Coordinates of C-alpha atoms in Angstrom, one line a residue:
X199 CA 133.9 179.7 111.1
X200 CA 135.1 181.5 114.0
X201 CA 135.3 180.8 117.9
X202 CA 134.4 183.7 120.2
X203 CA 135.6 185.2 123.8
X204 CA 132.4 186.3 125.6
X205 CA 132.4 188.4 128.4
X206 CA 131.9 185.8 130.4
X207 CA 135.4 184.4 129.2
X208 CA 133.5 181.4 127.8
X209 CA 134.4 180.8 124.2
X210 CA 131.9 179.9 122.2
X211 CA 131.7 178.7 118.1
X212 CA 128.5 179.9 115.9
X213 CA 126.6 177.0 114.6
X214 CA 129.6 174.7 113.1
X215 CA 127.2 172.1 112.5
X216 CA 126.6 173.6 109.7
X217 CA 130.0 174.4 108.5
X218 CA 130.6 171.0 109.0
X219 CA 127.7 170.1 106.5
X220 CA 128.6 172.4 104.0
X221 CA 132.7 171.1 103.9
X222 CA 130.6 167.5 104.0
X223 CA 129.4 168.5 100.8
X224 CA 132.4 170.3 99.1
X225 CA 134.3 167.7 100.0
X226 CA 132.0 165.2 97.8
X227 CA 131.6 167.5 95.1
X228 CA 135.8 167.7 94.7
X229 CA 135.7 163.7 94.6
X230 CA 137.1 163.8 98.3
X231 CA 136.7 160.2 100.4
X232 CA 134.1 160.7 103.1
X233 CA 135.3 162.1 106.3
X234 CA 133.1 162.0 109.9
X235 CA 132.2 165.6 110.2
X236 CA 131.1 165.0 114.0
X237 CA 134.5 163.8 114.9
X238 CA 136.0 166.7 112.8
X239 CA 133.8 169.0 115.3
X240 CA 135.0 167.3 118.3
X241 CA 139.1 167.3 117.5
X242 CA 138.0 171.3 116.5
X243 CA 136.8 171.5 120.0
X244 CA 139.7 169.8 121.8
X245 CA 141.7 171.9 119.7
X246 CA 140.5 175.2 120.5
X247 CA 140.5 173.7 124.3
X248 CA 144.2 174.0 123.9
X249 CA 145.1 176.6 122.2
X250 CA 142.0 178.7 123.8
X251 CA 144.6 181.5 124.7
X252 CA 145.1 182.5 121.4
X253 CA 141.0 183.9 121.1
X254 CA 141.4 187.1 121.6
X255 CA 139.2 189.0 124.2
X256 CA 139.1 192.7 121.9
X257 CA 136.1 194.1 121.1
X258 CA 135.1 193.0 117.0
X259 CA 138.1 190.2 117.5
X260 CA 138.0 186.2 117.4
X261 CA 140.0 183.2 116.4
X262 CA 139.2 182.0 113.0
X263 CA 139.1 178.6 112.0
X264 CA 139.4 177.5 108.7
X265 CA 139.6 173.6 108.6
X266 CA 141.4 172.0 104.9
X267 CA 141.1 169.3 103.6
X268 CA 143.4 168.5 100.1
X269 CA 143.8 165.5 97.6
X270 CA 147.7 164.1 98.5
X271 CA 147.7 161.4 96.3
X272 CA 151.9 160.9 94.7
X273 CA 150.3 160.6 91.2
X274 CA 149.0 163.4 88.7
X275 CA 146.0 162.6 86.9
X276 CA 142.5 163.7 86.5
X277 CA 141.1 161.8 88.7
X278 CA 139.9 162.1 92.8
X279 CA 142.4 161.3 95.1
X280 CA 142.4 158.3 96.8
X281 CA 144.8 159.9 99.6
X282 CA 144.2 163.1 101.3
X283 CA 145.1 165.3 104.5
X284 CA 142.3 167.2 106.8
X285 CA 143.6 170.0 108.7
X286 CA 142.6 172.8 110.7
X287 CA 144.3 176.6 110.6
X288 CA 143.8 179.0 113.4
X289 CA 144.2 182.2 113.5
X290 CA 143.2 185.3 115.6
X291 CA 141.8 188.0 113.6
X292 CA 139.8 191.7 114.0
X293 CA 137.2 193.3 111.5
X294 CA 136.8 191.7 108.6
X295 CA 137.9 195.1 106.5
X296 CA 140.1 197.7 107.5
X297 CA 137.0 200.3 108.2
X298 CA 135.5 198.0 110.9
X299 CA 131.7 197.2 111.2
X300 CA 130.5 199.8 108.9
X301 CA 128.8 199.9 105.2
X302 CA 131.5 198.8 102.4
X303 CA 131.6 200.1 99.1
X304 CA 130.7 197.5 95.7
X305 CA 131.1 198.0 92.4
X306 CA 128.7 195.4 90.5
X307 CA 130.9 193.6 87.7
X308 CA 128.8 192.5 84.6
X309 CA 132.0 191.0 82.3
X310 CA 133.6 188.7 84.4
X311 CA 131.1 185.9 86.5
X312 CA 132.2 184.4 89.9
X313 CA 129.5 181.2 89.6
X314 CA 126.9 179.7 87.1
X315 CA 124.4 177.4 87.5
X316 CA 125.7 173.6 87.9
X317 CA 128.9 174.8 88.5
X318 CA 130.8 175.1 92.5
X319 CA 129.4 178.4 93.8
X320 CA 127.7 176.7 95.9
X321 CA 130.9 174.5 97.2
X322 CA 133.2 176.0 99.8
X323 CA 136.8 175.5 97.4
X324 CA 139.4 177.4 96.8
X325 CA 138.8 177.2 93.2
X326 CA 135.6 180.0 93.4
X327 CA 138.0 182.2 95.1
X328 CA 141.4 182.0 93.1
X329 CA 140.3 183.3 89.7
X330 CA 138.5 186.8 91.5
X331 CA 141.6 187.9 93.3
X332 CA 143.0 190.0 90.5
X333 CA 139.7 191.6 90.2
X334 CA 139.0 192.4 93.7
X335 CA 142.3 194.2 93.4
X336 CA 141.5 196.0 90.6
X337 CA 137.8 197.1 92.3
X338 CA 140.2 198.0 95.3
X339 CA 142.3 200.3 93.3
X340 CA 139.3 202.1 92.1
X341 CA 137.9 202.7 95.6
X342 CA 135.5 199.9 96.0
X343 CA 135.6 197.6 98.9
X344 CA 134.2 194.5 97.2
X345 CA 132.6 193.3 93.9
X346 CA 128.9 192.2 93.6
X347 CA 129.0 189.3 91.3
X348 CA 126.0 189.4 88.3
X349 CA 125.6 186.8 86.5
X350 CA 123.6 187.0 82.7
X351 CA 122.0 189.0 80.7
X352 CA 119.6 189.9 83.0
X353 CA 122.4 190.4 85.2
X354 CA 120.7 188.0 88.2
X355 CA 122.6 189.5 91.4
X356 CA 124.8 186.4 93.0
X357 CA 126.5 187.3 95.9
X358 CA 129.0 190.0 97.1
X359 CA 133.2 188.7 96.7
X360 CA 133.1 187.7 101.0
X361 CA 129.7 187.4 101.7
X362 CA 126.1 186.7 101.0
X363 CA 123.8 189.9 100.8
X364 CA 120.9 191.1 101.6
X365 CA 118.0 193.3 100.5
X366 CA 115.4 195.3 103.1
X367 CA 112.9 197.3 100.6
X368 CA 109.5 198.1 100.3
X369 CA 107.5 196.6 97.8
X370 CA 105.0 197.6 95.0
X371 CA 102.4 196.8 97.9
X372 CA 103.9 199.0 100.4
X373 CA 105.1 196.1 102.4
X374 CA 108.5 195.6 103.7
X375 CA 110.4 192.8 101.9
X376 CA 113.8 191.1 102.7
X377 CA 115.1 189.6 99.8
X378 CA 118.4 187.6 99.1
X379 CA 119.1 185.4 96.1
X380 CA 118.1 182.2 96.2
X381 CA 120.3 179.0 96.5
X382 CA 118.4 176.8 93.5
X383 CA 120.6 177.4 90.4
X384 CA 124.0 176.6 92.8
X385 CA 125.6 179.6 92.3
X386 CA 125.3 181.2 95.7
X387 CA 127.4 179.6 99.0
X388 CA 124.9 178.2 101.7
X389 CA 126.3 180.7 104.1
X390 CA 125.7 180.2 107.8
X391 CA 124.7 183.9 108.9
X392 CA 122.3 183.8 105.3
X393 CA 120.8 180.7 106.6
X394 CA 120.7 182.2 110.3
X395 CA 119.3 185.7 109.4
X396 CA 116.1 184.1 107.4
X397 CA 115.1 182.3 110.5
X398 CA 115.7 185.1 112.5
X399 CA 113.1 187.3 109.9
X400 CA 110.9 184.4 109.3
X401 CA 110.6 184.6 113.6
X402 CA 110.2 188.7 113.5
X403 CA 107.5 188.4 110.8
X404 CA 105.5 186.1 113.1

């Protein structure tokens, strides 16, 4: 989630409703006590309202916002934690890779899987992230930019190491298709600009 400087030196946030929804959801999945997302949004908002000098006003630039919430609990165990901490990091930032807003280079991995059905892939937590590290470094050494995750022997395409992708081809019928994977196994993260660009091509189509 990110806040924005427009030109209009109004800052604005893109849809964190749904952000909010999704960390709802993580959070319930890791065993997490329920939190009130909508007061979440508002203490974001008075946040941002105070520290609104630190959103940048470059070109490709904004203030991301990453709010955490972890089990605290002075006990070890497995188990949920009946005690936790929700927090809120800020920071500004530019393009999300060192090229800027251009095409990135993948390398499809078919050894290693980021997410299988019933497991978190479809969570927001740490724990989908940690264990690919050492092989997006290992894709970065040999040139590539990210790794598209497959996932079976069919090798079902998942989801690229930052991102959710995207397909625009023409089909057997000579009709233009956009295609992305689906959400229904669990192994793909409900991302906001996924869910924003189908309604965006369901509108176009119409």
């Amino acid at each position: 989630m990110k806040a924005f400087r427009g030109h209009d030196n109004k800052i604005r946030l893109f849809r964190p409703e749904m952000n909010m929804k999704r960390m709802v959801a993580s959070a319930q999945r890791a065993g997490f006590a329920p939190f009130n997302d909508i007061l979440l949004l508002d203490c974001l908002k008075q946040l941002i309202e105070i520290d609104k000098d630190w959103v940048p006003s470059q070109k490709l630039t904004s203030l991301y916002l990453r709010p955490t919430f972890i089990g605290t609990e002075p006990a070890l165990g497995v188990s949920s934690s009946s005690e936790g901490i929700l927090f809120i990091i800020m920071c500004p930032v530019g393009a999300y890779f060192k090229t800027g807003v251009k095409p990135v280079s993948l390398v499809s991995d078919s050894r290693n899987v980021r997410a299988w059905p019933g497991g978190t892939g479809c969570y927001k937590m740490g724990s989908n992230y940690a264990p690919t590290i050492a092989l997006q470094e290992e894709a970065e050494k040999k040139g590539y930019q990210q790794i598209l995750w497959l996932y079976g022997d069919d090798q079902e395409l998942t989801e690229v190491g930052a991102m959710n992708i995207f397909f625009y081809m023409i089909n057997e019928n000579n009709e233009r298709e956009l295609v992305t994977p689906s959400l229904d196994k669990g192994m793909v993260l409900p991302g906001v600009i996924r869910n924003s660009v189908l309604q965006l091509a369901q509108h176009w189509v119409k």
